[in-house]
Amino acid sequence: MRALVSLLAGSLFGAGLLLSGMTNTTKVQGWLDFFGQWDPTLAFVMGGAILPMLIAWRLTPHRRPLTGGQFPKPAAPELDRRLILGSVLFGMGWALAGLCPGPALASLSYGGVGGVVFLLAMIAGMYAAPTMGAQLDRVANAA
């Protein structure tokens, strides 16, 4: 049951990304180009995702997931060097490539070579991140 619900949710998410234009790198880069030819249409996509989740999180404290278990507790907000650096790197990659992980996976469904290259680079970055993070921690602790 859990796998079926996951498959349906993931398929719905991917279809939404495709239909909304989030896999169109030019549209995403236009959204991020505040000082050029800014395209505000993706604000509706973000609002269409954020608002239902805000409501869902408000309704879940006393409910259980359909497939069992419990909903995760919200993480304590903590701004540290790693979060800020990771956010900056994520934003730079999103702006340069016009893709982030969800749309990159969805773009694989229509055979985009750019999506494959991005996905491979993303996987390489995920494997390199722990080593790089440990090195940054050593440098920070030594200073």
Short mmCIF file of N, CA and C in Angstrom, two decimals:
data_model
loop_
_atom_site.label_atom_id
_atom_site.label_comp_id
_atom_site.label_asym_id
_atom_site.label_seq_id
_atom_site.Cartn_x
_atom_site.Cartn_y
_atom_site.Cartn_z
N MET A 1 0.83 -1.20 0.00
CA MET A 1 0.00 0.00 0.00
C MET A 1 0.88 1.26 0.00
N ARG A 2 1.92 1.23 0.83
CA ARG A 2 2.81 2.39 0.94
C ARG A 2 3.50 2.69 -0.39
N ALA A 3 3.96 1.65 -1.07
CA ALA A 3 4.62 1.83 -2.37
C ALA A 3 3.65 2.40 -3.40
N LEU A 4 2.40 1.96 -3.38
CA LEU A 4 1.40 2.47 -4.32
C LEU A 4 1.11 3.94 -4.07
N VAL A 5 0.95 4.31 -2.81
CA VAL A 5 0.70 5.71 -2.46
C VAL A 5 1.91 6.57 -2.86
N SER A 6 3.12 6.05 -2.62
CA SER A 6 4.33 6.78 -3.01
C SER A 6 4.41 6.94 -4.53
N LEU A 7 4.09 5.90 -5.27
CA LEU A 7 4.11 5.97 -6.73
C LEU A 7 3.09 6.99 -7.23
N LEU A 8 1.91 6.97 -6.69
CA LEU A 8 0.87 7.93 -7.11
C LEU A 8 1.27 9.36 -6.76
N ALA A 9 1.78 9.56 -5.54
CA ALA A 9 2.18 10.91 -5.13
C ALA A 9 3.34 11.41 -5.99
N GLY A 10 4.32 10.58 -6.23
CA GLY A 10 5.46 10.97 -7.06
C GLY A 10 5.05 11.25 -8.49
N SER A 11 4.15 10.44 -9.02
CA SER A 11 3.67 10.67 -10.39
C SER A 11 2.89 11.98 -10.48
N LEU A 12 2.07 12.25 -9.50
CA LEU A 12 1.32 13.51 -9.48
C LEU A 12 2.26 14.70 -9.37
N PHE A 13 3.28 14.58 -8.54
CA PHE A 13 4.28 15.63 -8.38
C PHE A 13 5.02 15.87 -9.70
N GLY A 14 5.48 14.80 -10.33
CA GLY A 14 6.20 14.92 -11.60
C GLY A 14 5.33 15.52 -12.69
N ALA A 15 4.07 15.08 -12.76
CA ALA A 15 3.15 15.64 -13.77
C ALA A 15 2.93 17.13 -13.51
N GLY A 16 2.81 17.49 -12.25
CA GLY A 16 2.64 18.91 -11.91
C GLY A 16 3.85 19.74 -12.30
N LEU A 17 5.03 19.19 -12.10
CA LEU A 17 6.25 19.90 -12.51
C LEU A 17 6.30 20.08 -14.03
N LEU A 18 5.93 19.04 -14.75
CA LEU A 18 5.93 19.13 -16.22
C LEU A 18 4.90 20.15 -16.71
N LEU A 19 3.67 20.05 -16.19
CA LEU A 19 2.60 20.94 -16.64
C LEU A 19 2.84 22.40 -16.26
N SER A 20 3.47 22.62 -15.12
CA SER A 20 3.66 23.99 -14.64
C SER A 20 4.82 24.70 -15.30
N GLY A 21 5.68 23.97 -15.99
CA GLY A 21 6.83 24.59 -16.63
C GLY A 21 8.09 24.57 -15.78
N MET A 22 8.06 23.89 -14.64
CA MET A 22 9.24 23.85 -13.78
C MET A 22 10.38 23.05 -14.39
N THR A 23 10.11 22.25 -15.41
CA THR A 23 11.19 21.52 -16.09
C THR A 23 11.72 22.30 -17.29
N ASN A 24 11.12 23.44 -17.58
CA ASN A 24 11.57 24.30 -18.66
C ASN A 24 12.64 25.24 -18.10
N THR A 25 13.90 24.96 -18.42
CA THR A 25 15.00 25.71 -17.81
C THR A 25 14.94 27.19 -18.13
N THR A 26 14.46 27.55 -19.32
CA THR A 26 14.36 28.97 -19.68
C THR A 26 13.34 29.68 -18.81
N LYS A 27 12.23 29.01 -18.52
CA LYS A 27 11.18 29.60 -17.68
C LYS A 27 11.69 29.80 -16.25
N VAL A 28 12.41 28.81 -15.74
CA VAL A 28 12.94 28.90 -14.38
C VAL A 28 13.98 30.02 -14.29
N GLN A 29 14.86 30.10 -15.27
CA GLN A 29 15.87 31.16 -15.27
C GLN A 29 15.21 32.53 -15.42
N GLY A 30 14.09 32.61 -16.17
CA GLY A 30 13.34 33.86 -16.26
C GLY A 30 12.73 34.25 -14.93
N TRP A 31 12.31 33.26 -14.14
CA TRP A 31 11.78 33.53 -12.80
C TRP A 31 12.86 34.09 -11.88
N LEU A 32 14.09 33.62 -12.05
CA LEU A 32 15.19 34.06 -11.20
C LEU A 32 15.86 35.33 -11.68
N ASP A 33 15.51 35.82 -12.86
CA ASP A 33 16.15 37.01 -13.46
C ASP A 33 15.38 38.27 -13.07
N PHE A 34 15.55 38.71 -11.83
CA PHE A 34 14.80 39.86 -11.31
C PHE A 34 15.12 41.16 -12.04
N PHE A 35 16.33 41.31 -12.51
CA PHE A 35 16.76 42.57 -13.11
C PHE A 35 16.79 42.53 -14.63
N GLY A 36 16.30 41.45 -15.21
CA GLY A 36 16.25 41.33 -16.67
C GLY A 36 14.81 41.14 -17.11
N GLN A 37 14.57 40.08 -17.87
CA GLN A 37 13.22 39.79 -18.33
C GLN A 37 12.56 38.82 -17.34
N TRP A 38 12.12 39.37 -16.22
CA TRP A 38 11.56 38.56 -15.14
C TRP A 38 10.23 37.97 -15.55
N ASP A 39 10.04 36.68 -15.27
CA ASP A 39 8.80 35.96 -15.57
C ASP A 39 8.19 35.52 -14.24
N PRO A 40 7.15 36.22 -13.76
CA PRO A 40 6.60 35.93 -12.44
C PRO A 40 5.64 34.74 -12.38
N THR A 41 5.41 34.04 -13.49
CA THR A 41 4.38 33.00 -13.51
C THR A 41 4.67 31.84 -12.57
N LEU A 42 5.93 31.56 -12.27
CA LEU A 42 6.21 30.44 -11.37
C LEU A 42 5.84 30.75 -9.92
N ALA A 43 5.54 32.00 -9.63
CA ALA A 43 5.05 32.34 -8.28
C ALA A 43 3.74 31.61 -8.01
N PHE A 44 2.92 31.44 -9.05
CA PHE A 44 1.66 30.71 -8.89
C PHE A 44 1.92 29.23 -8.62
N VAL A 45 2.95 28.69 -9.25
CA VAL A 45 3.32 27.29 -9.01
C VAL A 45 3.77 27.13 -7.56
N MET A 46 4.62 28.03 -7.10
CA MET A 46 5.11 27.94 -5.72
C MET A 46 3.97 28.13 -4.72
N GLY A 47 3.11 29.11 -5.00
CA GLY A 47 1.96 29.31 -4.13
C GLY A 47 1.04 28.11 -4.11
N GLY A 48 0.88 27.48 -5.28
CA GLY A 48 0.05 26.29 -5.38
C GLY A 48 0.64 25.10 -4.64
N ALA A 49 1.91 25.15 -4.33
CA ALA A 49 2.55 24.08 -3.55
C ALA A 49 2.63 24.44 -2.07
N ILE A 50 2.98 25.68 -1.79
CA ILE A 50 3.19 26.10 -0.40
C ILE A 50 1.89 26.19 0.39
N LEU A 51 0.87 26.78 -0.19
CA LEU A 51 -0.39 26.97 0.55
C LEU A 51 -1.04 25.65 0.97
N PRO A 52 -1.20 24.66 0.08
CA PRO A 52 -1.79 23.40 0.55
C PRO A 52 -0.93 22.70 1.61
N MET A 53 0.40 22.79 1.49
CA MET A 53 1.25 22.16 2.50
C MET A 53 1.17 22.88 3.83
N LEU A 54 1.04 24.20 3.81
CA LEU A 54 0.86 24.95 5.05
C LEU A 54 -0.40 24.47 5.76
N ILE A 55 -1.47 24.32 5.01
CA ILE A 55 -2.73 23.83 5.59
C ILE A 55 -2.57 22.40 6.09
N ALA A 56 -1.93 21.55 5.27
CA ALA A 56 -1.75 20.15 5.66
C ALA A 56 -0.95 20.02 6.95
N TRP A 57 0.14 20.79 7.08
CA TRP A 57 0.95 20.71 8.30
C TRP A 57 0.18 21.20 9.52
N ARG A 58 -0.71 22.18 9.31
CA ARG A 58 -1.52 22.67 10.44
C ARG A 58 -2.55 21.63 10.88
N LEU A 59 -3.00 20.79 9.95
CA LEU A 59 -4.03 19.80 10.26
C LEU A 59 -3.46 18.48 10.77
N THR A 60 -2.15 18.26 10.67
CA THR A 60 -1.59 16.94 10.98
C THR A 60 -1.18 16.67 12.42
N PRO A 61 -1.14 17.63 13.34
CA PRO A 61 -0.61 17.27 14.67
C PRO A 61 -1.33 16.10 15.34
N HIS A 62 -2.61 15.91 15.09
CA HIS A 62 -3.35 14.85 15.78
C HIS A 62 -3.81 13.76 14.82
N ARG A 63 -3.21 13.70 13.65
CA ARG A 63 -3.59 12.69 12.67
C ARG A 63 -2.41 11.77 12.38
N ARG A 64 -2.72 10.67 11.73
CA ARG A 64 -1.69 9.70 11.36
C ARG A 64 -1.66 9.58 9.84
N PRO A 65 -0.50 9.27 9.27
CA PRO A 65 -0.42 9.07 7.82
C PRO A 65 -1.28 7.89 7.38
N LEU A 66 -1.76 7.95 6.16
CA LEU A 66 -2.61 6.91 5.59
C LEU A 66 -1.91 5.56 5.59
N THR A 67 -0.61 5.56 5.37
CA THR A 67 0.13 4.29 5.26
C THR A 67 0.78 3.86 6.56
N GLY A 68 0.46 4.48 7.68
CA GLY A 68 1.00 4.08 8.97
C GLY A 68 2.16 4.96 9.42
N GLY A 69 2.61 4.71 10.63
CA GLY A 69 3.70 5.51 11.18
C GLY A 69 3.21 6.83 11.72
N GLN A 70 4.11 7.79 11.79
CA GLN A 70 3.76 9.12 12.28
C GLN A 70 4.38 10.17 11.36
N PHE A 71 3.76 11.34 11.35
CA PHE A 71 4.33 12.45 10.60
C PHE A 71 5.58 12.94 11.32
N PRO A 72 6.59 13.36 10.59
CA PRO A 72 7.81 13.85 11.26
C PRO A 72 7.55 15.18 11.96
N LYS A 73 8.23 15.37 13.06
CA LYS A 73 8.15 16.65 13.77
C LYS A 73 8.94 17.69 13.00
N PRO A 74 8.48 18.94 12.99
CA PRO A 74 9.26 20.00 12.31
C PRO A 74 10.63 20.15 12.98
N ALA A 75 11.63 20.34 12.17
CA ALA A 75 12.98 20.53 12.69
C ALA A 75 13.10 21.89 13.37
N ALA A 76 13.95 21.96 14.38
CA ALA A 76 14.21 23.24 15.04
C ALA A 76 14.96 24.13 14.05
N PRO A 77 14.50 25.37 13.90
CA PRO A 77 15.20 26.26 12.96
C PRO A 77 16.60 26.58 13.46
N GLU A 78 17.59 26.29 12.63
CA GLU A 78 18.97 26.53 13.03
C GLU A 78 19.75 27.01 11.81
N LEU A 79 20.24 28.22 11.88
CA LEU A 79 21.08 28.75 10.81
C LEU A 79 22.53 28.54 11.18
N ASP A 80 23.22 27.75 10.38
CA ASP A 80 24.64 27.57 10.62
C ASP A 80 25.39 27.71 9.29
N ARG A 81 26.69 27.63 9.35
CA ARG A 81 27.53 27.83 8.18
C ARG A 81 27.18 26.85 7.06
N ARG A 82 26.95 25.60 7.41
CA ARG A 82 26.65 24.57 6.42
C ARG A 82 25.33 24.85 5.70
N LEU A 83 24.30 25.25 6.44
CA LEU A 83 23.01 25.53 5.84
C LEU A 83 23.11 26.73 4.89
N ILE A 84 23.77 27.77 5.32
CA ILE A 84 23.90 28.96 4.49
C ILE A 84 24.72 28.66 3.23
N LEU A 85 25.84 27.99 3.38
CA LEU A 85 26.67 27.64 2.23
C LEU A 85 25.92 26.72 1.28
N GLY A 86 25.25 25.72 1.82
CA GLY A 86 24.47 24.80 0.98
C GLY A 86 23.36 25.52 0.23
N SER A 87 22.69 26.44 0.90
CA SER A 87 21.62 27.21 0.25
C SER A 87 22.16 28.07 -0.88
N VAL A 88 23.30 28.70 -0.65
CA VAL A 88 23.92 29.54 -1.69
C VAL A 88 24.31 28.67 -2.89
N LEU A 89 24.94 27.53 -2.63
CA LEU A 89 25.35 26.65 -3.73
C LEU A 89 24.14 26.11 -4.48
N PHE A 90 23.08 25.73 -3.75
CA PHE A 90 21.85 25.26 -4.39
C PHE A 90 21.27 26.34 -5.29
N GLY A 91 21.17 27.56 -4.77
CA GLY A 91 20.61 28.67 -5.54
C GLY A 91 21.44 28.99 -6.77
N MET A 92 22.76 28.94 -6.63
CA MET A 92 23.63 29.20 -7.78
C MET A 92 23.44 28.13 -8.85
N GLY A 93 23.38 26.88 -8.42
CA GLY A 93 23.17 25.79 -9.38
C GLY A 93 21.82 25.88 -10.04
N TRP A 94 20.79 26.24 -9.28
CA TRP A 94 19.43 26.37 -9.82
C TRP A 94 19.40 27.48 -10.85
N ALA A 95 20.05 28.60 -10.55
CA ALA A 95 20.06 29.73 -11.48
C ALA A 95 20.85 29.41 -12.74
N LEU A 96 21.98 28.73 -12.60
CA LEU A 96 22.81 28.43 -13.76
C LEU A 96 22.20 27.35 -14.66
N ALA A 97 21.69 26.28 -14.04
CA ALA A 97 21.16 25.16 -14.82
C ALA A 97 19.68 25.29 -15.12
N GLY A 98 18.95 26.01 -14.27
CA GLY A 98 17.51 26.12 -14.45
C GLY A 98 16.78 24.88 -13.97
N LEU A 99 17.46 24.01 -13.23
CA LEU A 99 16.86 22.79 -12.71
C LEU A 99 17.23 22.61 -11.25
N CYS A 100 16.35 21.97 -10.51
CA CYS A 100 16.68 21.50 -9.17
C CYS A 100 16.29 20.02 -9.14
N PRO A 101 16.50 19.30 -8.05
CA PRO A 101 16.35 17.84 -8.09
C PRO A 101 15.00 17.32 -8.60
N GLY A 102 13.89 17.84 -8.13
CA GLY A 102 12.58 17.35 -8.58
C GLY A 102 12.36 17.52 -10.07
N PRO A 103 12.48 18.74 -10.59
CA PRO A 103 12.32 18.93 -12.03
C PRO A 103 13.36 18.18 -12.86
N ALA A 104 14.57 17.98 -12.34
CA ALA A 104 15.58 17.22 -13.08
C ALA A 104 15.11 15.78 -13.28
N LEU A 105 14.55 15.18 -12.24
CA LEU A 105 14.02 13.82 -12.37
C LEU A 105 12.82 13.80 -13.32
N ALA A 106 11.93 14.79 -13.19
CA ALA A 106 10.76 14.83 -14.08
C ALA A 106 11.17 15.04 -15.53
N SER A 107 12.24 15.80 -15.77
CA SER A 107 12.68 16.06 -17.15
C SER A 107 13.24 14.80 -17.80
N LEU A 108 13.63 13.81 -17.02
CA LEU A 108 14.11 12.55 -17.60
C LEU A 108 13.00 11.85 -18.39
N SER A 109 11.74 12.13 -18.04
CA SER A 109 10.63 11.45 -18.70
C SER A 109 10.48 11.82 -20.16
N TYR A 110 11.04 12.93 -20.59
CA TYR A 110 10.94 13.29 -22.00
C TYR A 110 12.31 13.30 -22.68
N GLY A 111 13.27 12.65 -22.07
CA GLY A 111 14.54 12.37 -22.72
C GLY A 111 15.49 13.53 -22.88
N GLY A 112 15.41 14.51 -22.00
CA GLY A 112 16.32 15.64 -22.09
C GLY A 112 17.73 15.26 -21.68
N VAL A 113 18.71 15.48 -22.56
CA VAL A 113 20.11 15.18 -22.26
C VAL A 113 20.60 16.09 -21.13
N GLY A 114 20.16 17.34 -21.14
CA GLY A 114 20.56 18.27 -20.08
C GLY A 114 20.13 17.78 -18.71
N GLY A 115 18.95 17.16 -18.63
CA GLY A 115 18.49 16.61 -17.36
C GLY A 115 19.36 15.47 -16.87
N VAL A 116 19.82 14.63 -17.81
CA VAL A 116 20.70 13.51 -17.45
C VAL A 116 22.04 14.04 -16.93
N VAL A 117 22.59 15.02 -17.64
CA VAL A 117 23.87 15.61 -17.21
C VAL A 117 23.72 16.24 -15.83
N PHE A 118 22.63 16.99 -15.64
CA PHE A 118 22.38 17.61 -14.34
C PHE A 118 22.25 16.55 -13.25
N LEU A 119 21.50 15.49 -13.54
CA LEU A 119 21.28 14.44 -12.55
C LEU A 119 22.61 13.78 -12.16
N LEU A 120 23.45 13.50 -13.14
CA LEU A 120 24.76 12.90 -12.83
C LEU A 120 25.62 13.85 -12.00
N ALA A 121 25.59 15.14 -12.34
CA ALA A 121 26.35 16.13 -11.56
C ALA A 121 25.79 16.24 -10.14
N MET A 122 24.48 16.16 -10.01
CA MET A 122 23.85 16.24 -8.70
C MET A 122 24.25 15.04 -7.84
N ILE A 123 24.25 13.86 -8.42
CA ILE A 123 24.65 12.65 -7.69
C ILE A 123 26.11 12.75 -7.26
N ALA A 124 26.98 13.24 -8.15
CA ALA A 124 28.39 13.43 -7.80
C ALA A 124 28.52 14.42 -6.65
N GLY A 125 27.75 15.49 -6.69
CA GLY A 125 27.77 16.47 -5.60
C GLY A 125 27.29 15.89 -4.28
N MET A 126 26.29 15.02 -4.34
CA MET A 126 25.78 14.39 -3.12
C MET A 126 26.83 13.48 -2.49
N TYR A 127 27.61 12.81 -3.32
CA TYR A 127 28.68 11.95 -2.79
C TYR A 127 29.86 12.78 -2.27
N ALA A 128 30.12 13.93 -2.90
CA ALA A 128 31.25 14.77 -2.49
C ALA A 128 30.93 15.62 -1.26
N ALA A 129 29.65 15.89 -1.02
CA ALA A 129 29.26 16.81 0.05
C ALA A 129 29.76 16.42 1.44
N PRO A 130 29.64 15.17 1.87
CA PRO A 130 30.14 14.84 3.22
C PRO A 130 31.63 15.08 3.38
N THR A 131 32.42 14.73 2.37
CA THR A 131 33.87 14.95 2.44
C THR A 131 34.19 16.43 2.48
N MET A 132 33.54 17.19 1.59
CA MET A 132 33.77 18.63 1.55
C MET A 132 33.33 19.29 2.86
N GLY A 133 32.19 18.84 3.41
CA GLY A 133 31.71 19.38 4.67
C GLY A 133 32.67 19.12 5.81
N ALA A 134 33.23 17.91 5.84
CA ALA A 134 34.20 17.58 6.89
C ALA A 134 35.45 18.44 6.76
N GLN A 135 35.90 18.68 5.52
CA GLN A 135 37.07 19.54 5.31
C GLN A 135 36.78 20.97 5.75
N LEU A 136 35.59 21.48 5.42
CA LEU A 136 35.22 22.83 5.85
C LEU A 136 35.18 22.93 7.38
N ASP A 137 34.66 21.88 8.04
CA ASP A 137 34.64 21.87 9.50
C ASP A 137 36.04 21.89 10.09
N ARG A 138 36.95 21.11 9.50
CA ARG A 138 38.33 21.10 9.99
C ARG A 138 38.97 22.47 9.84
N VAL A 139 38.75 23.13 8.69
CA VAL A 139 39.33 24.46 8.44
C VAL A 139 38.74 25.46 9.43
N ALA A 140 37.42 25.39 9.66
CA ALA A 140 36.76 26.32 10.58
C ALA A 140 37.24 26.10 12.01
N ASN A 141 37.43 24.86 12.42
CA ASN A 141 37.87 24.56 13.79
C ASN A 141 39.34 24.94 13.99
N ALA A 142 40.13 24.87 12.93
CA ALA A 142 41.55 25.21 13.03
C ALA A 142 41.75 26.73 13.14
N ALA A 143 40.78 27.49 12.63
CA ALA A 143 40.93 28.97 12.64
C ALA A 143 40.61 29.57 13.97
#
